[in-house]
PDB file of C-alpha atoms and ligand atoms in Angstrom:
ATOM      1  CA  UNK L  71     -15.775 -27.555  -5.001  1.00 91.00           C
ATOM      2  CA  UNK L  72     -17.757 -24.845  -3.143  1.00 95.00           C
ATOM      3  CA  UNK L  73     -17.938 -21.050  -4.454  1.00 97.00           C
ATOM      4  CA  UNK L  74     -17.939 -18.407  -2.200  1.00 98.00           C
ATOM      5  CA  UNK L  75     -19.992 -15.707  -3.284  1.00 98.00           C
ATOM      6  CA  UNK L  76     -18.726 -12.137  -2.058  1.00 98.00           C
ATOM      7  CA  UNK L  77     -22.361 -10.554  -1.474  1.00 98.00           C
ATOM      8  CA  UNK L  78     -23.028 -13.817   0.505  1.00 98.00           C
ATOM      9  CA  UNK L  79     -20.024 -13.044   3.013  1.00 98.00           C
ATOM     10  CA  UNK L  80     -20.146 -11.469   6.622  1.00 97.00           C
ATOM     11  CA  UNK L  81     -16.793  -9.294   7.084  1.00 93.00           C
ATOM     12  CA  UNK L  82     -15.246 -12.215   9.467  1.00 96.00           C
ATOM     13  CA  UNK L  83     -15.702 -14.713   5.991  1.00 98.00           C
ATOM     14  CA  UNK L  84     -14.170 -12.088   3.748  1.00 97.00           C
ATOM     15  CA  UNK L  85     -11.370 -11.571   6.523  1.00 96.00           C
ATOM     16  CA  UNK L  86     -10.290 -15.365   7.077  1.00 98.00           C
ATOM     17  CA  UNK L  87     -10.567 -16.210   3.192  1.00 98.00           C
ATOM     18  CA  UNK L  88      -8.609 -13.097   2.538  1.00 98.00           C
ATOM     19  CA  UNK L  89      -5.523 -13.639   4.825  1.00 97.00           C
ATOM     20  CA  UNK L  90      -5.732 -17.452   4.250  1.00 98.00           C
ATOM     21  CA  UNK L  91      -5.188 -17.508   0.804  1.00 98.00           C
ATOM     22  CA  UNK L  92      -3.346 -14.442   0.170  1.00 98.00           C
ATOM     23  CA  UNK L  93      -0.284 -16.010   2.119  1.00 98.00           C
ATOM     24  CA  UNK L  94       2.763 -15.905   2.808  1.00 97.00           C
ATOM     25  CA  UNK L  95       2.021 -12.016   3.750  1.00 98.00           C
ATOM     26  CA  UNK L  96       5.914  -9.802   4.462  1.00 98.00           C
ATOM     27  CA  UNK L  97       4.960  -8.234   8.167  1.00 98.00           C
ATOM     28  CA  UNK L  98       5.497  -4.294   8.457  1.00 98.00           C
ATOM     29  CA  UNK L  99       6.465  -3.857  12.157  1.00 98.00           C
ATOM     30  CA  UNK L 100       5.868  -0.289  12.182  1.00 98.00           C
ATOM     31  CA  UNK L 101       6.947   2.000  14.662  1.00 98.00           C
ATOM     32  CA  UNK L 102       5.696   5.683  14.896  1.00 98.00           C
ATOM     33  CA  UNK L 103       5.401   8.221  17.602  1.00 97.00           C
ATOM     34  CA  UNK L 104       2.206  10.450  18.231  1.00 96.00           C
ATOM     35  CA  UNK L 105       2.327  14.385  18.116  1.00 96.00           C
ATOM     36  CA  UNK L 106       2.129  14.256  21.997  1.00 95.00           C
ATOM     37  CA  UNK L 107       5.589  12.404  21.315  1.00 95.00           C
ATOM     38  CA  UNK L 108       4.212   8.890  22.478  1.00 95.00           C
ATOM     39  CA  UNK L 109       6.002   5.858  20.625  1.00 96.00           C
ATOM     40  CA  UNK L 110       3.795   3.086  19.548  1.00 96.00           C
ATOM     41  CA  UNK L 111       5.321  -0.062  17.630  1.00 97.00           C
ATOM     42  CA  UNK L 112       2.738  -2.409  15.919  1.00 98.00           C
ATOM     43  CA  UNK L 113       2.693  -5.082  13.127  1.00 98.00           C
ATOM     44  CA  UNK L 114       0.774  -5.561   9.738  1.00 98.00           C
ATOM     45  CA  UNK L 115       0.474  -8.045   7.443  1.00 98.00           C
ATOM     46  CA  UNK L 116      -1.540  -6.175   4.877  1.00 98.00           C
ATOM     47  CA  UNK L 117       1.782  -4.629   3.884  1.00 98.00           C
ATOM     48  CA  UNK L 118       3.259  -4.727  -0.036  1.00 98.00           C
ATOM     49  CA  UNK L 119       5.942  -3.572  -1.956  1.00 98.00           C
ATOM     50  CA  UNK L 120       4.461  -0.728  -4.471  1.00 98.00           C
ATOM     51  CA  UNK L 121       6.744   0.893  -6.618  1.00 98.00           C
ATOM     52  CA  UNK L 122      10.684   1.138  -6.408  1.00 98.00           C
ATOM     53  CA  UNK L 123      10.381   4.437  -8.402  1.00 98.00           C
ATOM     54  CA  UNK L 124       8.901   6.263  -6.713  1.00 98.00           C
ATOM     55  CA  UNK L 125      10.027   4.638  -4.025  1.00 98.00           C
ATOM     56  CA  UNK L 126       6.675   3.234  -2.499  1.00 99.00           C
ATOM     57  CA  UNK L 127       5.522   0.664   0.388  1.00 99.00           C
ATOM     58  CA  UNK L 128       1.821   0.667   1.453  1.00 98.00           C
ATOM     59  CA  UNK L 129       0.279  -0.678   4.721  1.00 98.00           C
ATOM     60  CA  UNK L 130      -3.117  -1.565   5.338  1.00 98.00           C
ATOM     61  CA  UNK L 131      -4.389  -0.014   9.033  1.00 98.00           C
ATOM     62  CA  UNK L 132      -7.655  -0.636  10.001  1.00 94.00           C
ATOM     63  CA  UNK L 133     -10.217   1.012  13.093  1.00 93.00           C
ATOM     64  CA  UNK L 134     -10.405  -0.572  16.395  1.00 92.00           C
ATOM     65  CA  UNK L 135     -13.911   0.292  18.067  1.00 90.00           C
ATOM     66  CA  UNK L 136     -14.509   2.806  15.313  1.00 89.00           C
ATOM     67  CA  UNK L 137     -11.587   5.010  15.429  1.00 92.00           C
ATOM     68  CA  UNK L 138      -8.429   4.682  13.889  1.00 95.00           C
ATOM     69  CA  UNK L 139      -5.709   2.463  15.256  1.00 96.00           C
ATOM     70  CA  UNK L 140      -2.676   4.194  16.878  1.00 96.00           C
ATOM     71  CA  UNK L 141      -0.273   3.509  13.763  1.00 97.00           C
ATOM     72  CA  UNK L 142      -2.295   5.262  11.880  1.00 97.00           C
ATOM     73  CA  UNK L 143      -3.614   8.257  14.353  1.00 97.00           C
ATOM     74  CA  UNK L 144       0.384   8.958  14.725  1.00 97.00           C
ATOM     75  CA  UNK L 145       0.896   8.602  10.260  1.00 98.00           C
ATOM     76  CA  UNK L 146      -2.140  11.601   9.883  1.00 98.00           C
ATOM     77  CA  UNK L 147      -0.440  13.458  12.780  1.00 98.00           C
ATOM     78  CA  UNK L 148       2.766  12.985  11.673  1.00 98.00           C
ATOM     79  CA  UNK L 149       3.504  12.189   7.741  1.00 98.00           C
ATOM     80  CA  UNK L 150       5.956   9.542   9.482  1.00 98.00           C
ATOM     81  CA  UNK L 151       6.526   5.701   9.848  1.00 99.00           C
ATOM     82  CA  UNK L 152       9.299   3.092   9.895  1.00 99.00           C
ATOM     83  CA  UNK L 153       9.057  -0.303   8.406  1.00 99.00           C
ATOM     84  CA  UNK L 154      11.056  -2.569  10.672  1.00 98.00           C
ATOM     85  CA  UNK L 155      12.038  -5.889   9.146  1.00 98.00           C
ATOM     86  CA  UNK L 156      10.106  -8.930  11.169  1.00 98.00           C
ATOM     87  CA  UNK L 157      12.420 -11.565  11.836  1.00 98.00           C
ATOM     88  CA  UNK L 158      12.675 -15.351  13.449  1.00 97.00           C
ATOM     89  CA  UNK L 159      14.393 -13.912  16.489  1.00 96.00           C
ATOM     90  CA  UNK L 160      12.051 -10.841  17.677  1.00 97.00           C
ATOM     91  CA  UNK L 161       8.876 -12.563  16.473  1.00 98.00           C
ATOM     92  CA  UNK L 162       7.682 -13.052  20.374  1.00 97.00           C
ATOM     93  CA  UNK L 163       8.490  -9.456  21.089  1.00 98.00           C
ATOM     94  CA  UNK L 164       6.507  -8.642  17.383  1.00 98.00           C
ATOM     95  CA  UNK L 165       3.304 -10.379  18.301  1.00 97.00           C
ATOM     96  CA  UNK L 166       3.604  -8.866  21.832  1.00 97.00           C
ATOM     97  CA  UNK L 167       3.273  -5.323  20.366  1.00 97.00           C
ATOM     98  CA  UNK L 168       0.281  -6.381  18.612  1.00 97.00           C
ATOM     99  CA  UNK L 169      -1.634  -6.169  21.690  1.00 94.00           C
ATOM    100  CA  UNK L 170      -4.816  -3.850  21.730  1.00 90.00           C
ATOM    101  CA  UNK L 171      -3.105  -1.431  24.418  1.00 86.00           C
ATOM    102  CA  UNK L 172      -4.253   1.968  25.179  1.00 85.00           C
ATOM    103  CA  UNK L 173      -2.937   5.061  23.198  1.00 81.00           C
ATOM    104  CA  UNK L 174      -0.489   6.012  26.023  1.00 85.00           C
ATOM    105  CA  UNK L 175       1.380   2.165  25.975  1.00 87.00           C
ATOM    106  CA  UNK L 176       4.677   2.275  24.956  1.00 90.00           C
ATOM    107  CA  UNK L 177       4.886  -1.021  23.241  1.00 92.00           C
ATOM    108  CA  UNK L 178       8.441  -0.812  23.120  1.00 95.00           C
ATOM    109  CA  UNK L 179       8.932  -0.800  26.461  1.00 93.00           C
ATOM    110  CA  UNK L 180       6.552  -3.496  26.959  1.00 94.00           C
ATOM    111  CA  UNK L 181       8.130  -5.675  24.647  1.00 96.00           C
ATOM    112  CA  UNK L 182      11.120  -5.047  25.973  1.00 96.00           C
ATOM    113  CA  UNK L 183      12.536  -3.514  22.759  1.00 97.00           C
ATOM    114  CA  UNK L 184      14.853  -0.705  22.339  1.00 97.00           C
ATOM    115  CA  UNK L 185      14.460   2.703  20.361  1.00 98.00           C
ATOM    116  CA  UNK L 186      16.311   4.424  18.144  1.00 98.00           C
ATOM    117  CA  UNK L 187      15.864   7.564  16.304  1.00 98.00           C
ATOM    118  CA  UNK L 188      15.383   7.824  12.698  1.00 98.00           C
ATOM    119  CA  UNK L 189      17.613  10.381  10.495  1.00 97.00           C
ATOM    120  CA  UNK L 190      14.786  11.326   8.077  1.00 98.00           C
ATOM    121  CA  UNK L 191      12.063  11.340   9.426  1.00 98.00           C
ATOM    122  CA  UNK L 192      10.069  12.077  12.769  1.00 97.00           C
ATOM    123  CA  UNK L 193       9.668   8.205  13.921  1.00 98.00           C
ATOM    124  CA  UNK L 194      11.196   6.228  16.116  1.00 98.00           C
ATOM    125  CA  UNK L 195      12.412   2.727  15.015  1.00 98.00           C
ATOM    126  CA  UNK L 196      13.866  -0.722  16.461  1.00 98.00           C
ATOM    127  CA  UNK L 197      16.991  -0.231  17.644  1.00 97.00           C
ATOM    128  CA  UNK L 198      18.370  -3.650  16.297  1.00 95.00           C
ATOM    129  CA  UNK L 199      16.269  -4.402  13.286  1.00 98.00           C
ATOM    130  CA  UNK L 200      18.773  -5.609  10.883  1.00 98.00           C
ATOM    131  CA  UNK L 201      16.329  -3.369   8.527  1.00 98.00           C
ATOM    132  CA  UNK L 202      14.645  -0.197   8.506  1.00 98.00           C
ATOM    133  CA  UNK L 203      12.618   1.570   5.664  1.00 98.00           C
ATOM    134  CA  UNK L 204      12.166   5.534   6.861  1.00 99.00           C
ATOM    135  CA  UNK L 205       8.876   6.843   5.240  1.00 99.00           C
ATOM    136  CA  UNK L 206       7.069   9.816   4.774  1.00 98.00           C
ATOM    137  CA  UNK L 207       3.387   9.911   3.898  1.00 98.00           C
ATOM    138  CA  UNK L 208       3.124   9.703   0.676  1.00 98.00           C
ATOM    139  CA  UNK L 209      -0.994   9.577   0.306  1.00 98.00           C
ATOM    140  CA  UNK L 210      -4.056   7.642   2.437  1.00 98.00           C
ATOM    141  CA  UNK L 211      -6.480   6.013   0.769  1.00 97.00           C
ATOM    142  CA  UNK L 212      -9.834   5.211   2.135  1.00 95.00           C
ATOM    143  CA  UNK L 213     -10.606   1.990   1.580  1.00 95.00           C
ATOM    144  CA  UNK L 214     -13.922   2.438   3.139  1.00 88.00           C
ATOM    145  CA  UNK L 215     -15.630   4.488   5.169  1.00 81.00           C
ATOM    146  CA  UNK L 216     -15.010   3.722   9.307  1.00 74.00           C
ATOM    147  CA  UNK L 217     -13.012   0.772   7.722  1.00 85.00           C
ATOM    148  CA  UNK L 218      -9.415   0.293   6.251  1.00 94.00           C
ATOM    149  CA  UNK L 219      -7.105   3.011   4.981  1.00 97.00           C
ATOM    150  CA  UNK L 220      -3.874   2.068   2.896  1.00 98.00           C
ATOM    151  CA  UNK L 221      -1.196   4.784   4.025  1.00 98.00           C
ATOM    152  CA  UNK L 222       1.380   4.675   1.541  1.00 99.00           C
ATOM    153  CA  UNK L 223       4.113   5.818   2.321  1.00 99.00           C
ATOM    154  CA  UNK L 224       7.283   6.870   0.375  1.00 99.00           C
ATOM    155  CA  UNK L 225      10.829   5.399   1.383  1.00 99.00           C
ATOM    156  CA  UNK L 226      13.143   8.414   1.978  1.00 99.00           C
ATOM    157  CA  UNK L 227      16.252   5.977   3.806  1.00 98.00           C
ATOM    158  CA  UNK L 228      16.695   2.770   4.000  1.00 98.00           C
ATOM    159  CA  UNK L 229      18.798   1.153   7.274  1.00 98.00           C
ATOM    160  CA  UNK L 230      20.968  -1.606   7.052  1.00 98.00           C
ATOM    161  CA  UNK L 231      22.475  -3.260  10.246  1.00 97.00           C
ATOM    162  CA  UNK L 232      25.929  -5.507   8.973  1.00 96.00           C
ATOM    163  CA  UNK L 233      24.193  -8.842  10.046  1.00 95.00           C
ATOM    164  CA  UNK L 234      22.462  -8.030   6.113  1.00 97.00           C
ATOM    165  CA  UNK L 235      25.191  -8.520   3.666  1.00 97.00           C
ATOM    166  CA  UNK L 236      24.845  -7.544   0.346  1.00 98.00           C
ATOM    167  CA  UNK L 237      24.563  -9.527  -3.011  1.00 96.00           C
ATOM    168  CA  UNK L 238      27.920  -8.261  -4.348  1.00 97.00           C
ATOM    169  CA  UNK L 239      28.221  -5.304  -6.342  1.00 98.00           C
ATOM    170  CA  UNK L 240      24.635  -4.844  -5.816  1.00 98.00           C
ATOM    171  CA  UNK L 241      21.940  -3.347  -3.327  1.00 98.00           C
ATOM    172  CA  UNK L 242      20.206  -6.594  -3.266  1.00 98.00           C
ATOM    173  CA  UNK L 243      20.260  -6.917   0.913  1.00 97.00           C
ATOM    174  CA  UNK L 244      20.473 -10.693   1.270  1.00 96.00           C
ATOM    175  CA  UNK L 245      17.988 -10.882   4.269  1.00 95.00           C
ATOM    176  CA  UNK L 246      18.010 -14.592   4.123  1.00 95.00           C
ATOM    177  CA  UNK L 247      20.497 -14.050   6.642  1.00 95.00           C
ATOM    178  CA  UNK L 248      17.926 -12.602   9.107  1.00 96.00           C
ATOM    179  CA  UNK L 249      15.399 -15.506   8.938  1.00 96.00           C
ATOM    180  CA  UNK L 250      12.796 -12.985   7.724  1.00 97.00           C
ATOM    181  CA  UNK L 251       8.893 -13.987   9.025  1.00 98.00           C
ATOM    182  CA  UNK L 252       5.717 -13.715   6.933  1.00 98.00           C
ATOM    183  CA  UNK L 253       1.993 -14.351   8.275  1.00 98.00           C
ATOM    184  CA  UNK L 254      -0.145 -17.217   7.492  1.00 98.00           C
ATOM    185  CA  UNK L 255      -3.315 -16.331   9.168  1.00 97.00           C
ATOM    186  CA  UNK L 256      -4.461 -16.558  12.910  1.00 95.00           C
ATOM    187  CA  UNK L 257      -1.493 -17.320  14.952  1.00 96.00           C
ATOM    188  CA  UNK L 258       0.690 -19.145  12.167  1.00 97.00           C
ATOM    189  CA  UNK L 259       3.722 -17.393  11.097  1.00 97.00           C
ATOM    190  CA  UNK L 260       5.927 -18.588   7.978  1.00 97.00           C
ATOM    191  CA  UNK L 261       9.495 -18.988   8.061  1.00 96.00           C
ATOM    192  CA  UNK L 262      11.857 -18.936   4.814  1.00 94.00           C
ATOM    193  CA  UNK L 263      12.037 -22.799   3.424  1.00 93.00           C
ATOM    194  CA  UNK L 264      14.134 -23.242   0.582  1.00 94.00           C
ATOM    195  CA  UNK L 265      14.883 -20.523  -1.728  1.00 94.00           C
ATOM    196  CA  UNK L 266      15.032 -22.022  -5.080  1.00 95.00           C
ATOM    197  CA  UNK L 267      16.938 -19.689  -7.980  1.00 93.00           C
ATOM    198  CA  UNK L 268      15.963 -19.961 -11.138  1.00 94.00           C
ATOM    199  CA  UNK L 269      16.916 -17.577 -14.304  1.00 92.00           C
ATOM    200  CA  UNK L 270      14.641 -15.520 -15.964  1.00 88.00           C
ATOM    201  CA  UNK L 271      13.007 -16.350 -19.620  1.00 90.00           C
ATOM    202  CA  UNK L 272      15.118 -12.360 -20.709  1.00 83.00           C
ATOM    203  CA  UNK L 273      18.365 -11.753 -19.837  1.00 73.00           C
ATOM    204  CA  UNK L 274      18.508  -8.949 -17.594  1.00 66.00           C
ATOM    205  CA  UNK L 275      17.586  -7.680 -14.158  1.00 63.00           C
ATOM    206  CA  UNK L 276      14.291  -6.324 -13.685  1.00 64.00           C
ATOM    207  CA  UNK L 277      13.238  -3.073 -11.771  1.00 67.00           C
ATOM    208  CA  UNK L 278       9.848  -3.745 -12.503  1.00 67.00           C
ATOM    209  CA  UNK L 279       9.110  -5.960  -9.607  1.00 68.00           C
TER     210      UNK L 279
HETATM  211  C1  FMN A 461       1.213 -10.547  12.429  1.00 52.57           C
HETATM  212  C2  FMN A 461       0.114  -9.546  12.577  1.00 52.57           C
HETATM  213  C3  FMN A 461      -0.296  -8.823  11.468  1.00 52.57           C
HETATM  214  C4  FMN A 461      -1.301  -7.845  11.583  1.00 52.57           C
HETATM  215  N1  FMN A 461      -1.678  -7.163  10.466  1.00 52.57           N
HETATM  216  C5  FMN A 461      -2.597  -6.164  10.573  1.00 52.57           C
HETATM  217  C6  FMN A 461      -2.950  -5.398   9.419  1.00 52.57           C
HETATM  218  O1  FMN A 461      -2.437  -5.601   8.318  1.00 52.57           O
HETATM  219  N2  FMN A 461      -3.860  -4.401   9.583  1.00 52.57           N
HETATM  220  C7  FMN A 461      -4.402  -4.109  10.796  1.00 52.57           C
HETATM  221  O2  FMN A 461      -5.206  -3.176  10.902  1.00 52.57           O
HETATM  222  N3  FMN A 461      -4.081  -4.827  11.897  1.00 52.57           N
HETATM  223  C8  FMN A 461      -3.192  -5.840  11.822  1.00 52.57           C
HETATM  224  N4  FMN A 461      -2.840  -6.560  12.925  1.00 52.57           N
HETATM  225  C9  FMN A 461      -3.391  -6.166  14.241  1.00 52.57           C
HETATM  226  C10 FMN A 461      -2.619  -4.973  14.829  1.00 52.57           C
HETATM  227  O3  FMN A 461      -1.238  -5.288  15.001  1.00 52.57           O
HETATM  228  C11 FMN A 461      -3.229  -4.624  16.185  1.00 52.57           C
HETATM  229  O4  FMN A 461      -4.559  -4.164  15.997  1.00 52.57           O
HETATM  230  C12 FMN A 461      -2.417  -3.595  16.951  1.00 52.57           C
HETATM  231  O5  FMN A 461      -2.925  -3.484  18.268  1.00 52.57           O
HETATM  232  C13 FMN A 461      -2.476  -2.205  16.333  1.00 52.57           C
HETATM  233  O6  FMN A 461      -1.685  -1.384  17.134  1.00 52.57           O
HETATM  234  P1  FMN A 461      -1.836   0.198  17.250  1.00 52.57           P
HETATM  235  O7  FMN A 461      -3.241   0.503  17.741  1.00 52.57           O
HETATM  236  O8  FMN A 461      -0.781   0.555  18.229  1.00 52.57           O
HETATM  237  O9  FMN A 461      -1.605   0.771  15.882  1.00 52.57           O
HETATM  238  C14 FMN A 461      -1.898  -7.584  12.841  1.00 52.57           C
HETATM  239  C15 FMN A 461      -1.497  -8.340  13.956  1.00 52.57           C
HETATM  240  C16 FMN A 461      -0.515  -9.313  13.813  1.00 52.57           C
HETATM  241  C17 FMN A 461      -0.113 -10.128  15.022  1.00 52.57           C
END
C-alpha cells in the first residue's frame, strides 16, 4: 500500500489526492457582482457548512495567473455573495460558468441563466435556484500567500423556491427533491443514490452538525 509523503508532493499531487478522496464535495455556485456592477456566476467545490450559529458557510477561491479569481475580487469589493444550490438540471449551465472568462463576461448570460436580485445583500443570484443562501463577508483567511483564501461568509437570508418542501413542522428543506449535485474530481459529478435513515445512538435532534 503506497504512502504519500506531503513534502514529497508537487501542488498538482496534493490537488488530485485532495479532491479525490475528500468526495462527494456540496458545489457553491456563487454568484456576485463587481463594484463596477459586473455579475459573475462561478462554482466551487471547496465549499462546507461551518457553523449554524453563527450562521456560517466558507468557500475556498483560489488565484488564476496570480491574481485573485473574479468571485473573490467582487467578495473584497463587495462583503457580498450568494450560494446557489447546484442541481441535476442546471449542471451543464454550472460547469459552463466555470469557464476561465475575462473579468467583463457575464457568465449568466453566457450560460443562458437568468438574474435575480438579492434582498440582503448587494449580489445578484439565479433566478430559479430552488435555493439561495445570501451572505455577507464574514472574514478571509489566507490560506497562503498568492494561493487560496477561504471567504467565509455569514448567511443573512436564506431563499426557498416551492419545488423544496419542507420536512414538516421543521426548517429541514428536503432538497432531495432538487436532485442536488456534488463533485467527484475532474469532470465527474455525483448525484444523490439512496438516502438511507437511520436514528441516532441519543434521542434528540442535533444543531451541532
Ligand atoms: C465543479 C467545479 C468546482 C470548482 N471548485 C473550485 C474551488 O473550490 N475553488 C476554486 O478556486 N476553483 C474552483 N473551480 C474552478 C472555478 O470555477 C473557475 O476557476 C472559474 O473560472 C472561476 O470563476 P471566476 O474567475 O469568475 O471567479 C471549480 C470548477 C468546477 C467545474
Amino acid at each position: 500500500m503506497p504512502i504519500y509523503t506531503t513534502s514529497d508532493l508537487v501542488a498538482r499531487e496534493r490537488y488530485q489526492l485532495l479532491t479525490s478522496l475528500v468526495v462527494p464535495r456540496p458545489i457553491a455556485w456563487v454568484s456576485t457582482r463587481s463594484a463596477a456592477g459586473e455579475p459573475n456566476l462561478a462554482p466551487f467545490s471547496y465549499f462546507a457548512a461551518l457553523s449554524a450559529t453563527p450562521f456560517l458557510v466558507g468557500v475556498s477561491i483560489g488565484h488564476r495567473r496570480g491574481l485573485p479569481k473574479d468571485t473573490l475580487r467582487n467578495v473584497r469589493e463587495t462583503g457580498a455573495f450568494c450560494v446557489n444550490l447546484a442541481t441535476e438540471a442546471r449542471l451543464p449551465a454550472l460547469n459552463e460558468t466555470s469557464g476561465e472568462f475575462p473579468p467583463d463576461v457575464d457568465e449568466f448570460a453566457r450560460a443562458g441563466v437568468s438574474l435575480a436580485e438579492a434582498g440582503s445583500v448587494a449580489a445578484p443570484y439565479v433566478a430559479d435556484s430552488p435555493a439561495v443562501l445570501e451572505c455577507r463577508l464574514f472574514k478571509e483567511v489566507e490560506l497562503g500567500p498568492g494561493d487560496n483564501a477561504l471567504v467565509i461568509g455569514e448567511v443573512l437570508a436564506v431563499r426557498l423556491s416551492d419545488a423544496v418542501p419542507l420536512a414538516p413542522g421543521t426548517l429541514f428543506a428536503d432538497t432531495r427533491a432538487v436532485r442536488p449535485v456534488g463533485r467527484l474530481w475532474g469532470d465527474l459529478y455525483a448525484l444523490l443514490g439512496e438516502t438511507p435513515s437511520l436514528p441516532r445512538p441519543a434521542p434528540g435532534i442535533s444543531t451541532g452538525g
